[in-house]
Short mmCIF file of C-alpha atoms in Angstrom, two decimals:
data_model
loop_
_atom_site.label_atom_id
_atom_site.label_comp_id
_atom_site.label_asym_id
_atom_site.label_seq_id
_atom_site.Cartn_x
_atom_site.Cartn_y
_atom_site.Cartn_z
CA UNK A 166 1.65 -28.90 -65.30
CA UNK A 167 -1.89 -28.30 -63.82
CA UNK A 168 -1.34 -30.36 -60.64
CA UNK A 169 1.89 -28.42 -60.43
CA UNK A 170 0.02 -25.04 -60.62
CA UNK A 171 -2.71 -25.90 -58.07
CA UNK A 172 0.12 -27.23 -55.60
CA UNK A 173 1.78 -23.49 -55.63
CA UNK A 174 -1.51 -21.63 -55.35
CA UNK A 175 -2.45 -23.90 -52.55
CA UNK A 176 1.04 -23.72 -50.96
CA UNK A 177 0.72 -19.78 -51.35
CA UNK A 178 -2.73 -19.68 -49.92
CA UNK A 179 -1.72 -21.57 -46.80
CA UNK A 180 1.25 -19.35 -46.38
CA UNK A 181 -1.23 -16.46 -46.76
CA UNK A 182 -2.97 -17.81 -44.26
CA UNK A 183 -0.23 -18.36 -41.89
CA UNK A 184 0.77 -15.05 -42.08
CA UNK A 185 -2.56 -13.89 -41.57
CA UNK A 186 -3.08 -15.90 -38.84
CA UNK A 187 0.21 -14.53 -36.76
CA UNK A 188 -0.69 -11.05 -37.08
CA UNK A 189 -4.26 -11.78 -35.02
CA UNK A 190 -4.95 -12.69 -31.41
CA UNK A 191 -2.71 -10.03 -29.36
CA UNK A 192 -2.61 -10.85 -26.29
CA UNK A 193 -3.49 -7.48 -24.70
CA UNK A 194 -2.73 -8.37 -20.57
CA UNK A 195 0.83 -9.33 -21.90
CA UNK A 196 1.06 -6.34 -24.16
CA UNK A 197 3.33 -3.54 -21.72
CA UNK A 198 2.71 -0.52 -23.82
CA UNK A 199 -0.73 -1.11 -25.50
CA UNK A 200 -2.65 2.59 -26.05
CA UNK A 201 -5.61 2.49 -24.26
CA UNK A 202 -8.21 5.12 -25.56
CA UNK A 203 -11.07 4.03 -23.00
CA UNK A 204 -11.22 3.65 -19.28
CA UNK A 205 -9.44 0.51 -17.95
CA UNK A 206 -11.87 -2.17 -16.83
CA UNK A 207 -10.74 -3.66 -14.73
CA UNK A 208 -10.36 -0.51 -12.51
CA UNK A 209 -14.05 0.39 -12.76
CA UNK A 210 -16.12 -1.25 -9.75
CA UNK A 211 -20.13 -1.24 -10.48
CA UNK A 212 -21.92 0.44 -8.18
CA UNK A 213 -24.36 -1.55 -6.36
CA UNK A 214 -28.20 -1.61 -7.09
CA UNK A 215 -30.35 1.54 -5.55
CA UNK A 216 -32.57 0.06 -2.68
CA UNK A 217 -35.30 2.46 -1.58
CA UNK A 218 -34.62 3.39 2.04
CA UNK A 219 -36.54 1.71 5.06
CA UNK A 220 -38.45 5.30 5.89
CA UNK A 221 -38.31 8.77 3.48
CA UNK A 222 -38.42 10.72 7.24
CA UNK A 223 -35.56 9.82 8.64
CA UNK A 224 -32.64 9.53 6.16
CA UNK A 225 -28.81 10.12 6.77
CA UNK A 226 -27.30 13.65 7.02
CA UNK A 227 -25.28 13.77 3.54
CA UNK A 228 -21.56 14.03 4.37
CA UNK A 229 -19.14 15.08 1.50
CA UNK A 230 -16.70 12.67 0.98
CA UNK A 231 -18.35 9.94 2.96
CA UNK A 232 -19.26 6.41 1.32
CA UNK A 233 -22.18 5.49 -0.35
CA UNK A 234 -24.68 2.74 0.21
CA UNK A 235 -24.29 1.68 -3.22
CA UNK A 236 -20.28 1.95 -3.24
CA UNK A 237 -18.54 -0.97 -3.51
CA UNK A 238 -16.87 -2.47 -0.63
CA UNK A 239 -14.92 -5.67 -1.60
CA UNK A 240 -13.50 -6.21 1.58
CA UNK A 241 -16.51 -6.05 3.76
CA UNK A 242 -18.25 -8.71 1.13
CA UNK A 243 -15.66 -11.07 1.73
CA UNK A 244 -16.13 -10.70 5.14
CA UNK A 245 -19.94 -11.16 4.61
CA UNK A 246 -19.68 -14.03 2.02
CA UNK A 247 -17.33 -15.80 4.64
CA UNK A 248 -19.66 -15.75 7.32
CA UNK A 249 -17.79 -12.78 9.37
CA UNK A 250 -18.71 -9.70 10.97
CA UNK A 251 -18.32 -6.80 8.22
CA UNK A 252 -18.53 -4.12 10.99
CA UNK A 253 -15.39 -5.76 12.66
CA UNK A 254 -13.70 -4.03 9.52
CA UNK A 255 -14.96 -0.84 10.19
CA UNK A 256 -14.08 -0.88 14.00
CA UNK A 257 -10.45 -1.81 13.10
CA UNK A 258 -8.03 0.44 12.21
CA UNK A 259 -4.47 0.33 11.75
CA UNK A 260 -1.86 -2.48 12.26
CA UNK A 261 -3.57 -5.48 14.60
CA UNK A 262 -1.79 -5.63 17.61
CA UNK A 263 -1.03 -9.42 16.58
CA UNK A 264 0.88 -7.79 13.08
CA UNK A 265 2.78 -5.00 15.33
CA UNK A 266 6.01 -7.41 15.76
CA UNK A 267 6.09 -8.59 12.10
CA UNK A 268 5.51 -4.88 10.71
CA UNK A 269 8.29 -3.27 13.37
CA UNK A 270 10.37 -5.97 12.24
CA UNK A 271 9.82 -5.57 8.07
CA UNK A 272 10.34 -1.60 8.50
CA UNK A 273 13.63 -1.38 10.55
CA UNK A 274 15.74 -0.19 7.74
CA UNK A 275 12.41 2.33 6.98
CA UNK A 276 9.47 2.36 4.83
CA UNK A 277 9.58 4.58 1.40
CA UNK A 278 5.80 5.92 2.25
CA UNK A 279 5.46 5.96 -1.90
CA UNK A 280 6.85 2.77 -3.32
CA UNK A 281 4.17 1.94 -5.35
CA UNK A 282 5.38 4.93 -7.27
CA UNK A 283 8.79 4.33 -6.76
CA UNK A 284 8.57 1.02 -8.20
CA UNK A 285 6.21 2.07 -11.42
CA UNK A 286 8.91 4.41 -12.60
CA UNK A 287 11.66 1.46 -11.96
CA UNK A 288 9.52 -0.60 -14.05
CA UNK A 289 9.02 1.74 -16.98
CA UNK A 290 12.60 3.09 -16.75
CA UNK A 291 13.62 -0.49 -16.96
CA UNK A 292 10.93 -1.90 -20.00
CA UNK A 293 12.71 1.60 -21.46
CA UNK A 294 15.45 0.47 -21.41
CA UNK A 295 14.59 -3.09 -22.77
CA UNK A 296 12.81 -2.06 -25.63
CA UNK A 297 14.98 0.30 -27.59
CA UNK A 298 15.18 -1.29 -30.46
CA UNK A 299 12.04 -3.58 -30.25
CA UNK A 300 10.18 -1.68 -32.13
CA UNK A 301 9.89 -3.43 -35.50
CA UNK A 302 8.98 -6.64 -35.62
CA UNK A 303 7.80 -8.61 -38.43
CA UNK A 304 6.08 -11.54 -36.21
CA UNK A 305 4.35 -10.53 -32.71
CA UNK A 306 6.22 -10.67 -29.90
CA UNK A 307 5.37 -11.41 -25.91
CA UNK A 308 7.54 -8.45 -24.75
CA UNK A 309 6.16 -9.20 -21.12
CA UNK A 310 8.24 -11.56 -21.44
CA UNK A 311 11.67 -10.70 -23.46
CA UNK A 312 11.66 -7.91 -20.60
CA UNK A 313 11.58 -9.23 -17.57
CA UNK A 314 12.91 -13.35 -19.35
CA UNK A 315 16.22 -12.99 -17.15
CA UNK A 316 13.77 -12.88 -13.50
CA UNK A 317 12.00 -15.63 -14.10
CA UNK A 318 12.45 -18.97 -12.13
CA UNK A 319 12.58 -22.41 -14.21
CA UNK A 320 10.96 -24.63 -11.22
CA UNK A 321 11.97 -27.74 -12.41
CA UNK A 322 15.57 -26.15 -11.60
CA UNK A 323 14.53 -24.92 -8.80
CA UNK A 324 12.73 -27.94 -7.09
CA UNK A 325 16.55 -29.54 -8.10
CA UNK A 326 18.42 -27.03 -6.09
CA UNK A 327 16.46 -27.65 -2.99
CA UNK A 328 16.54 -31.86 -3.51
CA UNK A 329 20.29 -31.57 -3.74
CA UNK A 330 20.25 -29.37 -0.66
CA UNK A 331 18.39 -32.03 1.28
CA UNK A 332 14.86 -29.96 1.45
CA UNK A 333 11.77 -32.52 0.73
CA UNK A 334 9.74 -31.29 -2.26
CA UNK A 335 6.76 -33.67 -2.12
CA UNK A 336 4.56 -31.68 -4.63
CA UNK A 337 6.36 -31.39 -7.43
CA UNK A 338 7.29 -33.65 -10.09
CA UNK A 339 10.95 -34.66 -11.60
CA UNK A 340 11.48 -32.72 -14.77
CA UNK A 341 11.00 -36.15 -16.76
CA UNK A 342 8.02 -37.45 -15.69
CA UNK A 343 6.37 -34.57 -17.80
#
């Protein structure tokens, strides 16, 4: 009778623990509609470190609007981290002349000037629509996921379709040599 009593609280504990254990460890990136009561990180760029200028006589006119030396500039650092001429970035503006072809080409049926927009209010109208009734749920959930399941591509399937069409696919595996 005791070893039967110690089994149950034991069995209860570790479904306790289970339970406990499922309800922990959201995955927040995956999350679609998580309230956010702060800035979002990874939106805010640090600003580089002050540097006392060269000479206090002869500093810049302040311009409104105008960068700062301390701003950020990510693309300019890759440049610089590459080896490259950061002030080619500045000089260039525009399409290349190189791109011109490929960008004519891309906008021939026209170019929606705001798609990013456009496409954020697809994207919520659709996860809208997806998650009606998603609401209550008694384990989590990856509703990154359940909403957008029917997009994704299976590439073992994939690299399949493209063997029986005759295309080589030296990089990936069959599906049973996992």
């Amino acid at each position: 009778m005791q070893r039967r009593t110690t089994m149950r609280r034991m069995t209860t504990g570790l479904c306790l623990a289970v339970l406990l254990g499922a309800c922990s460890g959201k995955d927040g990136l995956r999350e679609l509609n998580t309230p956010r009561n702060g800035p979002d990180e990874f939106r805010v760029l640090p600003a580089k470190p002050l540097q006392a200028p060269e000479s206090y006589t002869f500093l810049p006119v302040p311009t409104p609007g105008a960068a700062n030396l301390t701003d950020q500039n990510p693309d300019a650092d890759a440049v610089d981290a590459l080896g490259g001429n950061a002030a080619s970035l500045q000089a260039a503006s525009g399409v290349p002349s190189r791109d011109g072809a490929v960008v004519n080409y891309s906008s021939r049926y026209g170019v929606t000037p705001d798609i990013r927009g456009v496409l954020a209010e697809a994207d919520a109208d659709f996860r809208k629509r997806k998650g009606r009734f998603t609401g209550i749920r008694i384990v989590p959930v990856d509703r990154y996921r359940q909403a957008y399941e029917v997009y994704a591509l299976d590439p073992f399937a994939e690299s399949e379709r493209f063997r029986r069409a005759g295309i080589l696919v030296p990089a990936s595996p069959p599906r049973n040599a996992q």
